[in-house]
Structures are given as C-alpha cells and as structure tokens.
mmCIF file of C-alpha atoms in Angstrom:
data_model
loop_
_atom_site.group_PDB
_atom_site.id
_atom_site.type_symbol
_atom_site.label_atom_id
_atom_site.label_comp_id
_atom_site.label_asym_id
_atom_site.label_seq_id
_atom_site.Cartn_x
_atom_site.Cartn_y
_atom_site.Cartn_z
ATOM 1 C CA UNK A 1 0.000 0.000 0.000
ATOM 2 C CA UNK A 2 1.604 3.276 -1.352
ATOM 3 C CA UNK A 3 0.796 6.702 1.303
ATOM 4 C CA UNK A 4 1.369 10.046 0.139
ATOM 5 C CA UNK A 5 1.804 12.213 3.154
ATOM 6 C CA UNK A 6 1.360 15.841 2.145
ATOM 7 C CA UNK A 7 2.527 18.203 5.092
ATOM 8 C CA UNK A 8 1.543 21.990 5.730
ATOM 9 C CA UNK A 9 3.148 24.139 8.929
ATOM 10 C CA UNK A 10 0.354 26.122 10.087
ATOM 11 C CA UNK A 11 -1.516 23.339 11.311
ATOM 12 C CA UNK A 12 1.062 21.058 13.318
ATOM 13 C CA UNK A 13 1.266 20.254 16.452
ATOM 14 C CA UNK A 14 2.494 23.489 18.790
ATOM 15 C CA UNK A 15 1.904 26.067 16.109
ATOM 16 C CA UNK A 16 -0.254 29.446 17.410
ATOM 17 C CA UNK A 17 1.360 32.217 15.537
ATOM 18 C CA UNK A 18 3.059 33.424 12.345
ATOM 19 C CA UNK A 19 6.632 33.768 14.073
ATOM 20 C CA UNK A 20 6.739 29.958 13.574
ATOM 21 C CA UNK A 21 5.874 29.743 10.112
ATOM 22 C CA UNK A 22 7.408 33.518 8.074
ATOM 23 C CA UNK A 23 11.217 33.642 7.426
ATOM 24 C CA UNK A 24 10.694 37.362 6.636
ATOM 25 C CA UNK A 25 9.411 38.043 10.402
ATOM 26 C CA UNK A 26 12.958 37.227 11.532
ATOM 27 C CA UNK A 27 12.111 35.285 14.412
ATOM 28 C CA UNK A 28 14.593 32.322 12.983
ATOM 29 C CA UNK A 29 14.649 30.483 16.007
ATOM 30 C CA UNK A 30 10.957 30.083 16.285
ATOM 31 C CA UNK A 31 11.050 29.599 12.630
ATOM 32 C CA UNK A 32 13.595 26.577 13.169
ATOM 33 C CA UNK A 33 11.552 25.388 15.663
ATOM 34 C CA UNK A 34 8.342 25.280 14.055
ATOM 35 C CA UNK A 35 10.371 22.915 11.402
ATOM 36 C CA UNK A 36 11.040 20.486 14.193
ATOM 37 C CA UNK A 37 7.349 20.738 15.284
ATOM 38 C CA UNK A 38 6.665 19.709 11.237
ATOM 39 C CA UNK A 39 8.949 17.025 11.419
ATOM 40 C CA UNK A 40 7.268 15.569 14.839
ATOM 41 C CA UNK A 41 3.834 15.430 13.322
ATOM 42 C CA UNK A 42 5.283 13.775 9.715
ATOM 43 C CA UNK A 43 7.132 11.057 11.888
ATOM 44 C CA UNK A 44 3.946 10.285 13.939
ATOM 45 C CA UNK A 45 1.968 10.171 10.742
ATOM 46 C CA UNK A 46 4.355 7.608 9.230
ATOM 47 C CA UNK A 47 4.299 5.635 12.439
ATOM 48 C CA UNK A 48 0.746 4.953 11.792
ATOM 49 C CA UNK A 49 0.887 5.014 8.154
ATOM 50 C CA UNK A 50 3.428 1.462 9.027
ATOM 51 C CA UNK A 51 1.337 0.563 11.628
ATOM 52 C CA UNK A 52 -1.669 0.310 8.859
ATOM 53 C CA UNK A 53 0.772 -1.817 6.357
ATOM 54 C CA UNK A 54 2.208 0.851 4.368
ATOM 55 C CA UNK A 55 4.929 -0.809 2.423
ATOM 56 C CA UNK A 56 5.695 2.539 0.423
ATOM 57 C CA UNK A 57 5.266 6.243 2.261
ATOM 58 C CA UNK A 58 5.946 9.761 0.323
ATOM 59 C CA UNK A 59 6.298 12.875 2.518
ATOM 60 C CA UNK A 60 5.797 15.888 0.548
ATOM 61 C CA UNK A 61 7.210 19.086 2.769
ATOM 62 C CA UNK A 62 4.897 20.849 1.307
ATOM 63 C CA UNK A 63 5.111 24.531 3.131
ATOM 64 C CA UNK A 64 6.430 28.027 1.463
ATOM 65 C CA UNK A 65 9.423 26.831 -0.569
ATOM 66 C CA UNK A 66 9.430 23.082 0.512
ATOM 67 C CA UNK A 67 12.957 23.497 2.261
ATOM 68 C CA UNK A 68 11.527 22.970 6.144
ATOM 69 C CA UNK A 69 12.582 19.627 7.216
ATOM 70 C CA UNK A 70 15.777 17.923 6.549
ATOM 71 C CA UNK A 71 16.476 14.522 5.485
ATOM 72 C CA UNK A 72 18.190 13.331 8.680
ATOM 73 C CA UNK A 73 14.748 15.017 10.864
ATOM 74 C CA UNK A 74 12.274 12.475 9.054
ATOM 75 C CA UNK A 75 11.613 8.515 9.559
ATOM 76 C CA UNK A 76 13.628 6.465 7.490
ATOM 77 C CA UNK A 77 10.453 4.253 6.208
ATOM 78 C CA UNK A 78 9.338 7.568 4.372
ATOM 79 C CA UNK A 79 11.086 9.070 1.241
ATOM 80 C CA UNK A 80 10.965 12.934 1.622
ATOM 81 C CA UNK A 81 9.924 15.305 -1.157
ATOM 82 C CA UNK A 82 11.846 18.337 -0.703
ATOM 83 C CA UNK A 83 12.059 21.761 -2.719
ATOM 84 C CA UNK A 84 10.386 23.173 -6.121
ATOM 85 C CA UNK A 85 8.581 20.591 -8.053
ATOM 86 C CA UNK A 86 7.164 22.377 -11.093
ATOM 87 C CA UNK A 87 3.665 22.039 -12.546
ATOM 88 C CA UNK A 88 2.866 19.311 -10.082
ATOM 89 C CA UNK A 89 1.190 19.827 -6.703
ATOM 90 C CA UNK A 90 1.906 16.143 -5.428
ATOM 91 C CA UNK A 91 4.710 14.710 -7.492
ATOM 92 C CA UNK A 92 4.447 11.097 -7.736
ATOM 93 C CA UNK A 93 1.348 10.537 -6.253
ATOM 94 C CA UNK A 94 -0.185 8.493 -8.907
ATOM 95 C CA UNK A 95 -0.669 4.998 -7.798
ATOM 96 C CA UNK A 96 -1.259 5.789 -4.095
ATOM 97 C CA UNK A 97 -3.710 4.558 -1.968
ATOM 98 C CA UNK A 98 -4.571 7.519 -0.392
ATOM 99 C CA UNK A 99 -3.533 10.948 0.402
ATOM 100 C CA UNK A 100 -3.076 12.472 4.267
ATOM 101 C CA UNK A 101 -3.094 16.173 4.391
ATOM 102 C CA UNK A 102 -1.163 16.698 7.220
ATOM 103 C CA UNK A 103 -1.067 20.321 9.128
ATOM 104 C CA UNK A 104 -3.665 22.152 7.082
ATOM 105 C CA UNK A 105 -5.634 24.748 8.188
ATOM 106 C CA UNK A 106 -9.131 26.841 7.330
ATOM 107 C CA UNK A 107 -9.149 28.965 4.306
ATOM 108 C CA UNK A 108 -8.767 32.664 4.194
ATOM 109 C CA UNK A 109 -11.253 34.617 6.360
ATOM 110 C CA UNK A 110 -12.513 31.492 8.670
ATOM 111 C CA UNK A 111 -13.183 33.212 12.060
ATOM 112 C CA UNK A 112 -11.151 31.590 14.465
ATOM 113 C CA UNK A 113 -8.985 29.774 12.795
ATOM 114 C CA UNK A 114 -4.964 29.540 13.052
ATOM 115 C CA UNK A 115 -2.799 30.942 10.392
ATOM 116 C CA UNK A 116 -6.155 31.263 8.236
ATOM 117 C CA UNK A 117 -4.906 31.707 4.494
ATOM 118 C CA UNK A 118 -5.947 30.276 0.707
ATOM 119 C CA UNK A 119 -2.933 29.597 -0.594
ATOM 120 C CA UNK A 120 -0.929 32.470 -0.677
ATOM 121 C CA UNK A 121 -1.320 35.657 1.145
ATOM 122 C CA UNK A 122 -2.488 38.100 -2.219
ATOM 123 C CA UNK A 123 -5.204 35.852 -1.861
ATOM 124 C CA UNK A 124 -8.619 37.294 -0.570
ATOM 125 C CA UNK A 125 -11.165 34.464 -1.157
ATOM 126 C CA UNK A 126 -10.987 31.530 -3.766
ATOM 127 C CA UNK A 127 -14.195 29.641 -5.257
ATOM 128 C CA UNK A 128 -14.286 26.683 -7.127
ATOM 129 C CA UNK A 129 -17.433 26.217 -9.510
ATOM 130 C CA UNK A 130 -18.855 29.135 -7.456
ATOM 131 C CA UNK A 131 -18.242 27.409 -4.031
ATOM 132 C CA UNK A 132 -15.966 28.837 -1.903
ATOM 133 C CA UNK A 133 -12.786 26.986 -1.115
ATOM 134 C CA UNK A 134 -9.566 26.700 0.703
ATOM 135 C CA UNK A 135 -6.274 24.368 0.451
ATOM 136 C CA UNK A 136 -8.232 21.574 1.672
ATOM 137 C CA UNK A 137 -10.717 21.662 -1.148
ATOM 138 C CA UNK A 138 -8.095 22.828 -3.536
ATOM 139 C CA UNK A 139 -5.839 19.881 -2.647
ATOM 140 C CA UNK A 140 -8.556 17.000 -2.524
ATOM 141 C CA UNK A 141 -9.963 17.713 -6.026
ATOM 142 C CA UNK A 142 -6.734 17.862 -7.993
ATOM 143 C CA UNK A 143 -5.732 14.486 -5.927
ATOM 144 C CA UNK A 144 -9.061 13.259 -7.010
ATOM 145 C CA UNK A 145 -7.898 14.224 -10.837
ATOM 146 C CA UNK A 146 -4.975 11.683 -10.015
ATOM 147 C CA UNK A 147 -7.714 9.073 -9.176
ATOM 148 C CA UNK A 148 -6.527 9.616 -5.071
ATOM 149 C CA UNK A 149 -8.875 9.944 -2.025
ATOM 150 C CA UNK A 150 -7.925 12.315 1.099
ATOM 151 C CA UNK A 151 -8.002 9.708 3.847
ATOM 152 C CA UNK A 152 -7.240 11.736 6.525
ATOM 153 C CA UNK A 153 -6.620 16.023 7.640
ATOM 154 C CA UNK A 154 -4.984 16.942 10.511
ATOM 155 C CA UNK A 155 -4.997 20.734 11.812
ATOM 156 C CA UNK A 156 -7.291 23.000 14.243
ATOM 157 C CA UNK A 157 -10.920 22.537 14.542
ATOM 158 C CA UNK A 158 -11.802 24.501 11.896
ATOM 159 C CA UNK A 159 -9.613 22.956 9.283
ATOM 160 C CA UNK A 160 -11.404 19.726 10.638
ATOM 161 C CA UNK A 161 -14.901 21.341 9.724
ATOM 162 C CA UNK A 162 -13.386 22.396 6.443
ATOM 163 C CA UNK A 163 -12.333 19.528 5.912
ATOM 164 C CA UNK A 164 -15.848 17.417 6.795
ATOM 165 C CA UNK A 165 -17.531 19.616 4.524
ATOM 166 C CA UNK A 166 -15.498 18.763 1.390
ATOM 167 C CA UNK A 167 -14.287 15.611 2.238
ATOM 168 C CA UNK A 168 -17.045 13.961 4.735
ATOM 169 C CA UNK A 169 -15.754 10.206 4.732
ATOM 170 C CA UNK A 170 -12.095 11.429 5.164
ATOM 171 C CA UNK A 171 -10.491 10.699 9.038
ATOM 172 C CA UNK A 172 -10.209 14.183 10.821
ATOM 173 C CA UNK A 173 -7.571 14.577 13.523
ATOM 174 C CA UNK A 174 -8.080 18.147 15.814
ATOM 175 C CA UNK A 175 -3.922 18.715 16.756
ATOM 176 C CA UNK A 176 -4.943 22.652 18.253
ATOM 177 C CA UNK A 177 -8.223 24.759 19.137
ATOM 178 C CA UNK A 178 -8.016 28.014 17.186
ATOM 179 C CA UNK A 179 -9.241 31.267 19.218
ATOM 180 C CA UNK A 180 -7.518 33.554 16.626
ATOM 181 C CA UNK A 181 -5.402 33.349 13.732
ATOM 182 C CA UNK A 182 -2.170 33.960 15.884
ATOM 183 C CA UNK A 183 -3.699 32.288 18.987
ATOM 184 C CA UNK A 184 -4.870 28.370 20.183
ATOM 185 C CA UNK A 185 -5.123 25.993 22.608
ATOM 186 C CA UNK A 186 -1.835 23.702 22.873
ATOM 187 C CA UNK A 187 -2.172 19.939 23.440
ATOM 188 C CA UNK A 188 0.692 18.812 24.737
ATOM 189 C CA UNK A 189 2.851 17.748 21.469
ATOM 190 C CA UNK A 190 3.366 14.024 23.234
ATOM 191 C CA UNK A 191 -0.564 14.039 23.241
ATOM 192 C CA UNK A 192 -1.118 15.284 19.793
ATOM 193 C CA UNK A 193 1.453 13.064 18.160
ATOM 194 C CA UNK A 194 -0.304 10.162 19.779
ATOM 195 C CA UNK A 195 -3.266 11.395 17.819
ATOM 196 C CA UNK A 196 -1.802 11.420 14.316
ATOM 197 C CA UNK A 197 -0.079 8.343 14.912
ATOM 198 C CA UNK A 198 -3.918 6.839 15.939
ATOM 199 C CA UNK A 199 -6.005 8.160 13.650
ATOM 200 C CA UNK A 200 -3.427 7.492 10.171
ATOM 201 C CA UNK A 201 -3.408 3.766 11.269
ATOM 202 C CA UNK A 202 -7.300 3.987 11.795
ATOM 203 C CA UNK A 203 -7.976 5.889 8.319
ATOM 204 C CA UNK A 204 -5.467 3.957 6.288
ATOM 205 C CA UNK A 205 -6.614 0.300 7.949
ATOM 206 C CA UNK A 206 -10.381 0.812 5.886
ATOM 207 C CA UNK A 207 -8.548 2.156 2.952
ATOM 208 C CA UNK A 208 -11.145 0.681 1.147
ATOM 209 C CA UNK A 209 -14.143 2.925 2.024
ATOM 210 C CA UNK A 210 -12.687 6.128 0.159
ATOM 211 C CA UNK A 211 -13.498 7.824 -2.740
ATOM 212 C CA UNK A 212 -11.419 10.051 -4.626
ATOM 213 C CA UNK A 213 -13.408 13.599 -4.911
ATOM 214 C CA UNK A 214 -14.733 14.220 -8.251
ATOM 215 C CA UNK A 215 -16.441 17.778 -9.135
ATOM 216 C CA UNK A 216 -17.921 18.860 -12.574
ATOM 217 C CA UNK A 217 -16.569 19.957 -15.093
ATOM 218 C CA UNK A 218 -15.748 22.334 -16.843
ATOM 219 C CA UNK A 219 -14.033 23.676 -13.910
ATOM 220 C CA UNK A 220 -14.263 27.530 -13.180
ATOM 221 C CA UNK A 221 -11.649 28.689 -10.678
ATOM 222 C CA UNK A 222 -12.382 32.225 -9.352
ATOM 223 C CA UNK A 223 -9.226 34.038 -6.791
ATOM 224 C CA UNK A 224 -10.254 37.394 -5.223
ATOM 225 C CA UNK A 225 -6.938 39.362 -4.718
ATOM 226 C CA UNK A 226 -6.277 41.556 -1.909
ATOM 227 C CA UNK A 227 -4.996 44.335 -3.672
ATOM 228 C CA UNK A 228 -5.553 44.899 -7.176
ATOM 229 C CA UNK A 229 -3.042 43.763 -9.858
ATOM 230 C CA UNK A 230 -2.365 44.378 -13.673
ATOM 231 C CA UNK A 231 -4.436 41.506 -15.542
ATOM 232 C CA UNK A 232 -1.784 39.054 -17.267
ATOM 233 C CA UNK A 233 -1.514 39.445 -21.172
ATOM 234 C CA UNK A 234 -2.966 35.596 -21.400
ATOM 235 C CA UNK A 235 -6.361 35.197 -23.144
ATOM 236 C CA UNK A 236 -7.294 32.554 -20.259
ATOM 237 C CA UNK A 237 -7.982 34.890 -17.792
ATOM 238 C CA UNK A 238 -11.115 36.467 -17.344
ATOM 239 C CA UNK A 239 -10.846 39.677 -14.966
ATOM 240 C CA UNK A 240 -14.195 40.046 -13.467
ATOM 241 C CA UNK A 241 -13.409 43.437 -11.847
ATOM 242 C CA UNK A 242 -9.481 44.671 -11.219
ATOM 243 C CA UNK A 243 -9.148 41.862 -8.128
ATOM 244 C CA UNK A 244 -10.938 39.078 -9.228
ATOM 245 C CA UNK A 245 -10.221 36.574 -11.948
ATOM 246 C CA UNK A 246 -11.018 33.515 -13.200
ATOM 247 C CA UNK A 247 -9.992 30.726 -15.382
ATOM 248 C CA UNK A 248 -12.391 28.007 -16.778
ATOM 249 C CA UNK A 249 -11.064 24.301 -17.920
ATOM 250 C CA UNK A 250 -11.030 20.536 -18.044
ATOM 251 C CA UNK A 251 -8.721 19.911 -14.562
ATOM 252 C CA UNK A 252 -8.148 22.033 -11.619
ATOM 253 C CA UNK A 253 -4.165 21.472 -11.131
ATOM 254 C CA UNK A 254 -3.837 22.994 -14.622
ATOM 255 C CA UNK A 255 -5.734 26.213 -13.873
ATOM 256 C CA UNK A 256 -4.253 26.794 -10.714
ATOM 257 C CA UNK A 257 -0.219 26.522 -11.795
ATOM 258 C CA UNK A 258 -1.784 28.919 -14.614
ATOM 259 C CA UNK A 259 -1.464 31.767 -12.423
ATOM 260 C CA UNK A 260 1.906 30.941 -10.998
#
C-alpha cells in the first residue's frame, strides 16, 4: 500500500502564531523550531501510516518553498519530497492509496482559525465552480484528478470542519483549538502526536471505504486578490473586476499553476 503524506506548517502540532511559520518576520529560532514541530507530526503520521501496512510512504514538505525539514529530521520508512517541483502539486502521487493532508488549516477569512490563508497571502477568497474553497478543497480535487482519495486532515478545529464539509468520509484529527489566527489551545505535542499516529493507522486500515473527490466539469476557478493587480496578457484569464479573476477548464491542477 503506497501513502502520500502531504505536510503543511500552520496546522502542526504546537503552532499558534506566524513567528513559527514567516522567514521574513525574523524570528529564525521560532522559525527553526516550528520545522522540528513539522517534522514531529510527519514522523507520527508515518508511524501509523506502518502501523496500517504501508509498504511505500511519500512525505511531501509541502510549506512556502518546501525546504523545512531535513532529510536526517524524518523517519527512514518515508522518502521525503523536498524543494520546487514544477507544474505538479503532489509529485508522484499516482498509484497511491490515499492521500493524508497533514497540518492544514481553514481557508482565508474562517473566524477563528490559526494561520487562516488560501494559498498564498495576495489571496482574498478563492471559489471553485462558485463554491468557496480553501487548500483543503483545492488539494482534494486535484488528488481526485490523479484518481486519489484524502483519507485523513490533521490541523485546528476549523480545518477539521473544512475539511468534513469537502471531504465527509475522510479521518479528521483536531492537533490545536483556534481562538484567533495567531492564537490556540496547545495539546501537549506528546498528546497530539499520539493522535496522528492513531487516527493514520485507523484511516489507512479501511482504505477501502474512500473515494477520490470528483467535481464537474468544466471547472471555473475564481481568486479574489487583496490588492488589485495588472491583468496578465494571457487570453485565459477572465478579470471580473481589477481583483478578481477567473480561469475556466477541463482539470483544476492545470488552472491553478496557470497563475503561478
């Protein structure tokens, strides 16, 4: 059974703030130690990914530039997936079981949520086929594409409502309470980990029961921008007013590495 482990910061275990998770804050030893927080939720993950009978497990680091864990910091059962890897959101995923997105957290604008963002931070509110969406959505649709079901989502409790609404048979695994988006309630990280490592054996042991999540197409993909930008010279886009634009096509993962 192949895993594909795909891990964001903002959710982990121990994360309350943005001095954890932005280089240009300068708070590098918070930032270093939000990596090691990462790396404690990926190697409880892939405890219970082997305790389910994994027999091949892909971590993607899959925050800012990719470059957050090290090699030596991750379980050797798991290869790591570090850096750029262009065009594809989960590089080599095809063939896996199921998909674990692992520290995710609610999309832009979600009262109450930690670190509450689509995406990246130009980004005011995203909708997909008029629905509004996040990185949970985002990310369990263009696995679906790749004929893969999110098994599991670990984050706060509102990334685990997020999550239920998308993805309702998917595993969800509260690590955090969010109060604000730079404030939460801390399980201990002993206790948390103990979670992850529970609830990836549980989700990947009735691998059986997922679907991968399908949505119609064509596909329109609408981004509200926080400030407003010049409109690319690309006959795709279509600017609905000097913030907002949208693309329409055949597979999500193409129209959303057409604005990168």
């Amino acid at each position: 059974m192949k895993v594909y482990i795909f891990c964001d910061l903002e959710g982990c275990s121990g994360i309350s703030c943005n001095r954890y998770t932005t280089p240009a804050l300068g708070y590098h030893e918070l930032m270093r130690l939000g990596g090691r927080f990462m790396a404690g939720d990926i190697n409880a993950c892939v405890e219970g990914a082997a305790r389910a009978g994994a027999t091949e497990i892909i971590v993607r680091d899959g925050h800012s530039d990719g470059f957050n864990v090290s090699r030596d910091e991750i379980d050797p059962r798991a290869d790591l997936i570090s850096g750029t890897t262009p065009r594809q959101r989960f590089a080599d995923l095809d063939g896996a079981a199921g998909l674990i997105l692992l520290g995710y957290h609610g999309r832009a604008g979600t009262a109450g949520a930690v670190l509450d963002h689509t995406m990246d931070l130009t980004w005011q509110d995203c909708w997909i086929n008029g629905r509004p969406a996040g990185e949970i959505a985002i990310d369990a649709i263009i696995a679906g594409e790749h004929g893969v079901p999110v098994v599991m989502v670990s984050g706060d409790d509102k990334a685990c409502a997020e999550a239920a609404q998308w993805v309702p048979d998917a595993v969800t695994c509260e690590v955090k309470k969010g109060f604000h988006c730079n404030g939460a309630r801390l399980p201990s990280l002993e206790k948390s980990r103990a979670l992850i490592t529970e609830k990836t054996r549980a989700a990947l042991t009735d691998i059986g029961k997922y679907r991968p999540l399908r949505i119609p197409t064509p596909v329109t993909f609408r981004v509200a921008l926080t400030e407003r930008r010049t409109p690319p010279w690309d006959d795709r886009f279509r600017w609905v007013d000097p913030r907002t634009w949208e693309l329409t096509g055949t597979s999500l993962e193409q129209l959303f590495f057409a604005q990168f």
